[in-house]
Amino acid sequence: MNANLQCQLQKALDRWRLFAPFVGTTVTVMDSRLGSWSGASGYADVDLMAPMPVNAPCYIYSITKTFTAICCLQLAERGSFSLDETIAHYLPELSLPPTVTIRRLLNHTAGIPNYTQLEDYVPTTRASPSQPWTYEEVLGRTCLGELDFEPGEDWHYSNTGYMLLKRSIENVTAGSYAEAIAAGIIEPLGLTNTYVATDVDDGRLIPGYCPELLELDVMSNVSQVYHPDWCLTGLIVSTTEEIARLYEALFAGQLLSPASLAEMLEWTPCDRNAGNQRNPNGFFSKPSYGLGLMVDPDWKFGGLYGHGGSGPGFNTWAMYVPDFHGGSLAIVIFCNNTMEGHPFRLCKVLMKLLDG
């Protein structure tokens, strides 16, 4: 990417952050026509006034679901999984109806109650950020009673469903989720700064600020307090550059067969559940969900594919469009504090500069 365009992108990022509710931001743009750029703005550590480094390692939160879905589809290609098999086939401890299938867990149409929306979830994470609920505790809270709706009849985002997918991956592979993700995605792509977090951070992450843990309503660094197993879905650490590479590789056919990728992109509309926080200023034309991917089939440039993530300390957003003026475009943005929504306005600003 030429130096003048890089300078314009950095100026736009710096200006945006002055008006945005984020302490620090790191961004990667990969344009197949114009080249790549990574930038950063603001602070990684507000106490030391340390600037945000480019490609800072952050929790990616629900962008992890894209990794999980890729892993499930890879297992299906090898014959270890069937997307339309009931989850109870892989997790015999469950007493869920046979209509709760792998595919419906992947696209959030299974009706499994979402454990992160339970009334005591936030108070408990606040009181015990380093002592997460166990798999068995979440099963008892979400998978022994009524479903939210008949599987296949509605759509509702469920972290519990992805918890079940993570456990089924471990059962099928007879190994850990981290080993499966490393073998199927991280190692083939050479992602040296991406890994599945399994314990409280030991200093590899940058500080992440959140007002809901430690001292209530005070933005505090929670990186070395929050246990990643509160995300029973699995929680990955990565950088903006490596997540952009993931989405480029996925759509280039480096991780899945064309048939599997086509299944991943089959979307279910979720307009009625999108809400204003998920779709501010009409960023989405038709909010939908594939298998581990947020999808907008009506978005310009050949549709929008990606995922957002948010949790204690970090807010993340990744998007990919396949036909941006004749080439592909990936934009990934990480911010190191917890806030509502995602940095959609910044995406529009960056894309306008790339349009020029």
CSV table of C-alpha atoms in Angstrom, one decimal:
chain,number,residue,atom,x,y,z
A,1,MET,CA,0.0,0.0,0.0
A,2,ASN,CA,1.4,3.4,-1.0
A,3,ALA,CA,2.7,5.7,1.7
A,4,ASN,CA,0.2,8.5,1.0
A,5,LEU,CA,-2.8,6.2,1.5
A,6,GLN,CA,-1.3,4.7,4.7
A,7,CYS,CA,-0.9,8.3,6.0
A,8,GLN,CA,-4.6,9.0,5.2
A,9,LEU,CA,-5.7,5.9,7.0
A,10,GLN,CA,-3.7,6.6,10.1
A,11,LYS,CA,-5.0,10.2,10.2
A,12,ALA,CA,-8.6,9.0,9.9
A,13,LEU,CA,-8.0,6.4,12.7
A,14,ASP,CA,-6.5,9.1,15.0
A,15,ARG,CA,-9.4,11.5,14.3
A,16,TRP,CA,-12.0,8.8,14.8
A,17,ARG,CA,-10.6,7.7,18.1
A,18,LEU,CA,-10.8,11.2,19.5
A,19,PHE,CA,-14.6,11.0,19.3
A,20,ALA,CA,-15.0,7.2,20.0
A,21,PRO,CA,-15.5,5.6,23.4
A,22,PHE,CA,-12.3,3.6,23.2
A,23,VAL,CA,-9.0,4.0,25.0
A,24,GLY,CA,-6.9,2.4,22.3
A,25,THR,CA,-7.5,0.9,18.9
A,26,THR,CA,-5.5,-1.4,16.6
A,27,VAL,CA,-6.6,-1.9,13.0
A,28,THR,CA,-5.6,-4.0,9.9
A,29,VAL,CA,-6.8,-3.4,6.4
A,30,MET,CA,-6.1,-6.0,3.7
A,31,ASP,CA,-7.1,-4.9,0.2
A,32,SER,CA,-6.1,-7.3,-2.6
A,33,ARG,CA,-5.8,-4.4,-5.0
A,34,LEU,CA,-4.0,-1.8,-2.9
A,35,GLY,CA,-2.1,-3.9,-0.3
A,36,SER,CA,-2.2,-4.1,3.4
A,37,TRP,CA,-1.9,-1.6,6.3
A,38,SER,CA,-1.9,-2.0,10.1
A,39,GLY,CA,-2.2,1.0,12.4
A,40,ALA,CA,-2.9,1.9,16.0
A,41,SER,CA,-4.1,4.9,18.0
A,42,GLY,CA,-4.6,5.8,21.6
A,43,TYR,CA,-3.3,3.9,24.6
A,44,ALA,CA,-2.6,0.3,25.6
A,45,ASP,CA,-2.0,1.3,29.3
A,46,VAL,CA,-3.7,4.4,30.6
A,47,ASP,CA,-1.8,4.4,33.9
A,48,LEU,CA,1.6,4.5,32.1
A,49,MET,CA,0.2,6.4,29.2
A,50,ALA,CA,1.8,3.7,27.0
A,51,PRO,CA,0.7,4.0,23.3
A,52,MET,CA,-1.3,1.2,21.7
A,53,PRO,CA,1.1,-0.9,19.6
A,54,VAL,CA,0.3,-2.1,16.1
A,55,ASN,CA,-1.0,-5.7,16.2
A,56,ALA,CA,-1.4,-5.8,20.0
A,57,PRO,CA,-2.6,-9.2,21.3
A,58,CYS,CA,-6.2,-9.1,22.5
A,59,TYR,CA,-9.0,-11.4,23.4
A,60,ILE,CA,-11.1,-11.7,20.3
A,61,TYR,CA,-14.2,-13.0,22.2
A,62,SER,CA,-16.9,-14.2,19.8
A,63,ILE,CA,-14.7,-14.0,16.6
A,64,THR,CA,-13.6,-17.3,18.2
A,65,LYS,CA,-16.9,-18.7,16.8
A,66,THR,CA,-15.6,-18.5,13.3
A,67,PHE,CA,-12.7,-20.7,14.3
A,68,THR,CA,-15.1,-23.2,16.0
A,69,ALA,CA,-17.3,-23.4,12.9
A,70,ILE,CA,-14.2,-23.9,10.6
A,71,CYS,CA,-13.1,-26.7,12.9
A,72,CYS,CA,-16.5,-28.4,12.8
A,73,LEU,CA,-16.6,-28.2,9.0
A,74,GLN,CA,-13.1,-29.7,8.8
A,75,LEU,CA,-14.2,-32.6,11.0
A,76,ALA,CA,-17.3,-33.0,8.7
A,77,GLU,CA,-15.0,-33.2,5.7
A,78,ARG,CA,-13.1,-36.0,7.4
A,79,GLY,CA,-16.3,-37.9,8.2
A,80,SER,CA,-15.9,-37.3,12.0
A,81,PHE,CA,-18.9,-35.0,12.2
A,82,SER,CA,-22.3,-34.8,10.4
A,83,LEU,CA,-23.8,-31.3,10.5
A,84,ASP,CA,-27.3,-32.7,10.6
A,85,GLU,CA,-26.6,-35.2,13.4
A,86,THR,CA,-28.1,-34.5,16.8
A,87,ILE,CA,-25.7,-33.1,19.3
A,88,ALA,CA,-26.6,-35.8,21.8
A,89,HIS,CA,-24.9,-38.3,19.4
A,90,TYR,CA,-21.5,-36.6,20.3
A,91,LEU,CA,-22.4,-35.7,23.9
A,92,PRO,CA,-24.3,-38.7,25.4
A,93,GLU,CA,-24.8,-36.8,28.7
A,94,LEU,CA,-27.3,-34.5,27.0
A,95,SER,CA,-31.0,-35.2,27.1
A,96,LEU,CA,-31.9,-32.7,24.4
A,97,PRO,CA,-34.3,-33.5,21.6
A,98,PRO,CA,-32.9,-35.0,18.4
A,99,THR,CA,-33.8,-31.8,16.5
A,100,VAL,CA,-30.9,-30.0,18.3
A,101,THR,CA,-28.3,-30.6,15.6
A,102,ILE,CA,-24.7,-29.5,15.0
A,103,ARG,CA,-25.9,-27.2,12.2
A,104,ARG,CA,-28.5,-25.6,14.3
A,105,LEU,CA,-26.0,-25.0,17.1
A,106,LEU,CA,-23.7,-23.4,14.6
A,107,ASN,CA,-26.3,-21.0,13.2
A,108,HIS,CA,-28.1,-20.3,16.5
A,109,THR,CA,-31.4,-21.9,15.5
A,110,ALA,CA,-31.3,-24.7,18.1
A,111,GLY,CA,-33.2,-22.9,20.8
A,112,ILE,CA,-30.6,-23.5,23.6
A,113,PRO,CA,-30.9,-20.8,26.3
A,114,ASN,CA,-27.9,-18.5,26.3
A,115,TYR,CA,-26.0,-18.8,29.6
A,116,THR,CA,-24.5,-15.3,29.4
A,117,GLN,CA,-28.0,-13.9,29.6
A,118,LEU,CA,-28.8,-15.6,32.8
A,119,GLU,CA,-29.8,-13.2,35.6
A,120,ASP,CA,-26.8,-14.2,37.8
A,121,TYR,CA,-24.1,-14.3,35.1
A,122,VAL,CA,-22.9,-10.7,35.3
A,123,PRO,CA,-23.1,-10.5,39.2
A,124,THR,CA,-21.1,-13.8,39.5
A,125,THR,CA,-18.4,-12.8,37.0
A,126,ARG,CA,-18.1,-9.5,38.9
A,127,ALA,CA,-17.8,-11.3,42.3
A,128,SER,CA,-15.5,-14.1,41.1
A,129,PRO,CA,-13.8,-13.1,37.8
A,130,SER,CA,-11.1,-15.7,38.2
A,131,GLN,CA,-13.4,-18.6,39.2
A,132,PRO,CA,-15.6,-19.4,36.2
A,133,TRP,CA,-18.6,-21.7,36.1
A,134,THR,CA,-17.9,-25.3,35.0
A,135,TYR,CA,-19.3,-27.0,32.0
A,136,GLU,CA,-21.5,-29.1,34.3
A,137,GLU,CA,-22.8,-26.0,36.1
A,138,VAL,CA,-23.8,-24.4,32.8
A,139,LEU,CA,-25.5,-27.6,31.5
A,140,GLY,CA,-27.6,-27.6,34.7
A,141,ARG,CA,-28.6,-24.0,34.2
A,142,THR,CA,-29.5,-24.1,30.5
A,143,CYS,CA,-29.9,-27.6,29.1
A,144,LEU,CA,-32.2,-29.4,31.6
A,145,GLY,CA,-35.3,-27.3,31.1
A,146,GLU,CA,-37.3,-26.0,28.3
A,147,LEU,CA,-35.8,-24.7,25.1
A,148,ASP,CA,-36.3,-21.1,24.1
A,149,PHE,CA,-38.2,-22.3,20.9
A,150,GLU,CA,-38.6,-25.4,18.8
A,151,PRO,CA,-35.3,-26.1,17.0
A,152,GLY,CA,-35.3,-24.6,13.5
A,153,GLU,CA,-38.3,-22.4,14.1
A,154,ASP,CA,-36.5,-19.2,15.2
A,155,TRP,CA,-33.1,-17.6,15.7
A,156,HIS,CA,-31.5,-16.5,19.0
A,157,TYR,CA,-27.8,-16.1,19.7
A,158,SER,CA,-26.6,-18.7,22.2
A,159,ASN,CA,-23.1,-19.0,23.7
A,160,THR,CA,-24.3,-22.2,25.3
A,161,GLY,CA,-24.7,-23.8,21.9
A,162,TYR,CA,-21.1,-23.0,21.1
A,163,MET,CA,-20.0,-24.4,24.5
A,164,LEU,CA,-21.6,-27.7,23.4
A,165,LEU,CA,-19.8,-27.5,20.0
A,166,LYS,CA,-16.5,-27.0,21.8
A,167,ARG,CA,-17.1,-30.1,24.0
A,168,SER,CA,-18.2,-32.2,21.0
A,169,ILE,CA,-15.0,-31.2,19.1
A,170,GLU,CA,-13.0,-32.4,22.1
A,171,ASN,CA,-14.9,-35.7,22.3
A,172,VAL,CA,-14.6,-36.4,18.6
A,173,THR,CA,-10.9,-35.6,18.4
A,174,ALA,CA,-10.0,-37.1,21.8
A,175,GLY,CA,-8.0,-34.0,22.5
A,176,SER,CA,-8.4,-30.4,23.7
A,177,TYR,CA,-10.2,-27.7,21.8
A,178,ALA,CA,-6.8,-25.8,21.7
A,179,GLU,CA,-5.1,-28.7,20.0
A,180,ALA,CA,-7.9,-29.0,17.4
A,181,ILE,CA,-7.8,-25.3,16.6
A,182,ALA,CA,-4.0,-25.3,16.4
A,183,ALA,CA,-3.9,-28.4,14.1
A,184,GLY,CA,-6.7,-27.3,11.7
A,185,ILE,CA,-6.2,-23.5,11.5
A,186,ILE,CA,-3.4,-21.9,13.5
A,187,GLU,CA,-0.5,-24.1,12.3
A,188,PRO,CA,-1.6,-24.4,8.6
A,189,LEU,CA,-1.8,-20.6,8.3
A,190,GLY,CA,1.3,-19.9,10.4
A,191,LEU,CA,-0.5,-17.7,12.9
A,192,THR,CA,2.3,-17.2,15.4
A,193,ASN,CA,0.4,-14.8,17.7
A,194,THR,CA,-2.9,-16.7,17.8
A,195,TYR,CA,-3.7,-19.2,20.5
A,196,VAL,CA,-6.6,-20.5,22.7
A,197,ALA,CA,-6.4,-19.0,26.1
A,198,THR,CA,-6.7,-21.5,28.9
A,199,ASP,CA,-5.8,-19.6,32.1
A,200,VAL,CA,-5.7,-16.1,33.5
A,201,ASP,CA,-3.4,-14.0,31.4
A,202,ASP,CA,0.3,-13.9,32.6
A,203,GLY,CA,1.2,-10.7,30.8
A,204,ARG,CA,1.0,-11.6,27.2
A,205,LEU,CA,-2.2,-9.5,26.6
A,206,ILE,CA,-2.3,-5.7,26.6
A,207,PRO,CA,-4.4,-4.2,29.4
A,208,GLY,CA,-8.1,-4.4,28.8
A,209,TYR,CA,-10.5,-2.0,30.6
A,210,CYS,CA,-13.9,-2.9,31.9
A,211,PRO,CA,-16.4,-1.1,34.3
A,212,GLU,CA,-18.2,-4.3,35.3
A,213,LEU,CA,-15.4,-6.2,37.2
A,214,LEU,CA,-13.3,-5.2,40.2
A,215,GLU,CA,-14.4,-1.7,41.3
A,216,LEU,CA,-18.0,-1.3,40.0
A,217,ASP,CA,-18.5,1.4,37.4
A,218,VAL,CA,-14.7,2.2,37.3
A,219,MET,CA,-12.8,1.4,34.2
A,220,SER,CA,-10.2,-1.1,35.5
A,221,ASN,CA,-7.6,-3.3,33.8
A,222,VAL,CA,-9.1,-6.8,34.0
A,223,SER,CA,-6.6,-8.6,31.7
A,224,GLN,CA,-4.8,-10.4,34.6
A,225,VAL,CA,-7.9,-11.1,36.6
A,226,TYR,CA,-10.5,-12.4,34.2
A,227,HIS,CA,-10.4,-16.1,33.5
A,228,PRO,CA,-11.0,-17.0,29.9
A,229,ASP,CA,-13.1,-20.1,30.9
A,230,TRP,CA,-16.0,-17.8,31.6
A,231,CYS,CA,-16.2,-18.1,27.8
A,232,LEU,CA,-17.1,-21.8,27.8
A,233,THR,CA,-17.3,-21.4,24.0
A,234,GLY,CA,-13.5,-21.1,23.9
A,235,LEU,CA,-11.6,-17.9,23.9
A,236,ILE,CA,-8.8,-17.0,21.5
A,237,VAL,CA,-6.1,-14.4,21.7
A,238,SER,CA,-4.9,-12.9,18.4
A,239,THR,CA,-4.0,-9.7,16.5
A,240,THR,CA,-5.8,-7.8,13.9
A,241,GLU,CA,-3.3,-8.8,11.2
A,242,GLU,CA,-3.7,-12.5,11.9
A,243,ILE,CA,-7.5,-12.4,12.0
A,244,ALA,CA,-7.5,-10.6,8.6
A,245,ARG,CA,-5.3,-13.4,7.3
A,246,LEU,CA,-7.8,-15.9,8.7
A,247,TYR,CA,-10.7,-14.5,6.7
A,248,GLU,CA,-8.6,-14.0,3.6
A,249,ALA,CA,-7.5,-17.7,3.8
A,250,LEU,CA,-11.0,-18.9,4.5
A,251,PHE,CA,-12.5,-17.3,1.4
A,252,ALA,CA,-9.5,-18.2,-0.7
A,253,GLY,CA,-10.2,-21.9,0.0
A,254,GLN,CA,-7.2,-22.6,2.1
A,255,LEU,CA,-9.1,-24.0,5.1
A,256,LEU,CA,-12.3,-25.6,3.6
A,257,SER,CA,-13.5,-27.2,0.4
A,258,PRO,CA,-15.7,-25.1,-1.8
A,259,ALA,CA,-18.7,-27.2,-0.7
A,260,SER,CA,-18.0,-26.7,3.0
A,261,LEU,CA,-17.5,-23.0,2.5
A,262,ALA,CA,-20.8,-22.8,0.7
A,263,GLU,CA,-22.5,-24.5,3.7
A,264,MET,CA,-20.8,-22.0,6.0
A,265,LEU,CA,-22.2,-19.1,4.0
A,266,GLU,CA,-25.8,-20.4,4.0
A,267,TRP,CA,-27.6,-17.8,6.1
A,268,THR,CA,-30.5,-17.5,8.4
A,269,PRO,CA,-32.2,-14.0,8.8
A,270,CYS,CA,-32.0,-12.6,12.3
A,271,ASP,CA,-33.4,-9.2,11.7
A,272,ARG,CA,-35.9,-9.3,14.5
A,273,ASN,CA,-33.2,-10.0,17.0
A,274,ALA,CA,-30.5,-7.6,15.7
A,275,GLY,CA,-31.6,-4.7,17.8
A,276,ASN,CA,-30.4,-1.1,17.6
A,277,GLN,CA,-27.1,-1.9,19.4
A,278,ARG,CA,-26.3,-4.6,16.8
A,279,ASN,CA,-27.3,-2.4,13.8
A,280,PRO,CA,-26.6,1.2,14.6
A,281,ASN,CA,-27.2,3.7,11.7
A,282,GLY,CA,-28.4,0.9,9.5
A,283,PHE,CA,-24.9,-0.6,9.0
A,284,PHE,CA,-26.5,-3.9,8.0
A,285,SER,CA,-29.1,-4.1,5.2
A,286,LYS,CA,-30.2,-7.7,6.1
A,287,PRO,CA,-28.7,-9.0,9.4
A,288,SER,CA,-28.2,-12.7,9.0
A,289,TYR,CA,-26.1,-15.5,10.4
A,290,GLY,CA,-24.3,-18.4,8.7
A,291,LEU,CA,-22.2,-21.1,10.4
A,292,GLY,CA,-20.0,-19.1,12.8
A,293,LEU,CA,-20.3,-16.0,10.6
A,294,MET,CA,-22.3,-12.9,10.7
A,295,VAL,CA,-23.7,-12.4,7.2
A,296,ASP,CA,-25.4,-9.6,5.3
A,297,PRO,CA,-26.3,-11.0,1.9
A,298,ASP,CA,-27.7,-7.6,0.7
A,299,TRP,CA,-24.6,-5.6,1.6
A,300,LYS,CA,-22.8,-4.0,-1.3
A,301,PHE,CA,-19.5,-5.4,-2.6
A,302,GLY,CA,-20.8,-9.0,-2.8
A,303,GLY,CA,-22.1,-9.2,0.7
A,304,LEU,CA,-20.6,-8.8,4.1
A,305,TYR,CA,-19.1,-11.7,6.2
A,306,GLY,CA,-17.4,-11.6,9.5
A,307,HIS,CA,-18.0,-11.5,13.3
A,308,GLY,CA,-17.9,-9.2,16.3
A,309,GLY,CA,-16.8,-9.9,19.8
A,310,SER,CA,-17.2,-8.2,23.1
A,311,GLY,CA,-16.4,-9.1,26.7
A,312,PRO,CA,-14.5,-7.9,29.8
A,313,GLY,CA,-11.7,-5.6,28.5
A,314,PHE,CA,-12.0,-5.8,24.7
A,315,ASN,CA,-14.3,-5.1,21.8
A,316,THR,CA,-13.5,-6.6,18.4
A,317,TRP,CA,-14.9,-6.5,14.9
A,318,ALA,CA,-13.8,-8.4,11.7
A,319,MET,CA,-15.4,-8.1,8.3
A,320,TYR,CA,-14.7,-9.3,4.8
A,321,VAL,CA,-16.2,-8.3,1.5
A,322,PRO,CA,-15.4,-10.4,-1.6
A,323,ASP,CA,-15.8,-7.8,-4.4
A,324,PHE,CA,-14.5,-4.4,-3.3
A,325,HIS,CA,-14.0,-2.8,-6.8
A,326,GLY,CA,-12.8,-6.0,-8.3
A,327,GLY,CA,-10.8,-7.4,-5.3
A,328,SER,CA,-11.4,-8.6,-1.8
A,329,LEU,CA,-11.2,-6.5,1.4
A,330,ALA,CA,-10.8,-7.4,5.0
A,331,ILE,CA,-11.0,-4.9,7.9
A,332,VAL,CA,-10.3,-5.9,11.5
A,333,ILE,CA,-10.5,-3.6,14.5
A,334,PHE,CA,-9.7,-4.3,18.1
A,335,CYS,CA,-10.3,-1.9,21.0
A,336,ASN,CA,-9.1,-2.4,24.5
A,337,ASN,CA,-12.1,-1.6,26.6
A,338,THR,CA,-15.7,-2.8,27.0
A,339,MET,CA,-18.4,-0.8,25.3
A,340,GLU,CA,-21.7,-1.4,23.6
A,341,GLY,CA,-21.8,-1.9,19.9
A,342,HIS,CA,-18.9,-2.2,17.5
A,343,PRO,CA,-16.8,0.3,15.5
A,344,PHE,CA,-18.9,0.3,12.4
A,345,ARG,CA,-18.4,4.0,11.7
A,346,LEU,CA,-14.7,3.5,11.5
A,347,CYS,CA,-15.2,0.8,8.9
A,348,LYS,CA,-17.2,3.2,6.7
A,349,VAL,CA,-14.5,5.9,7.1
A,350,LEU,CA,-11.7,3.6,6.1
A,351,MET,CA,-13.7,2.2,3.2
A,352,LYS,CA,-14.4,5.6,1.9
A,353,LEU,CA,-10.6,6.4,1.8
A,354,LEU,CA,-9.9,3.1,0.0
A,355,ASP,CA,-12.7,4.0,-2.5
A,356,GLY,CA,-10.8,7.0,-3.5
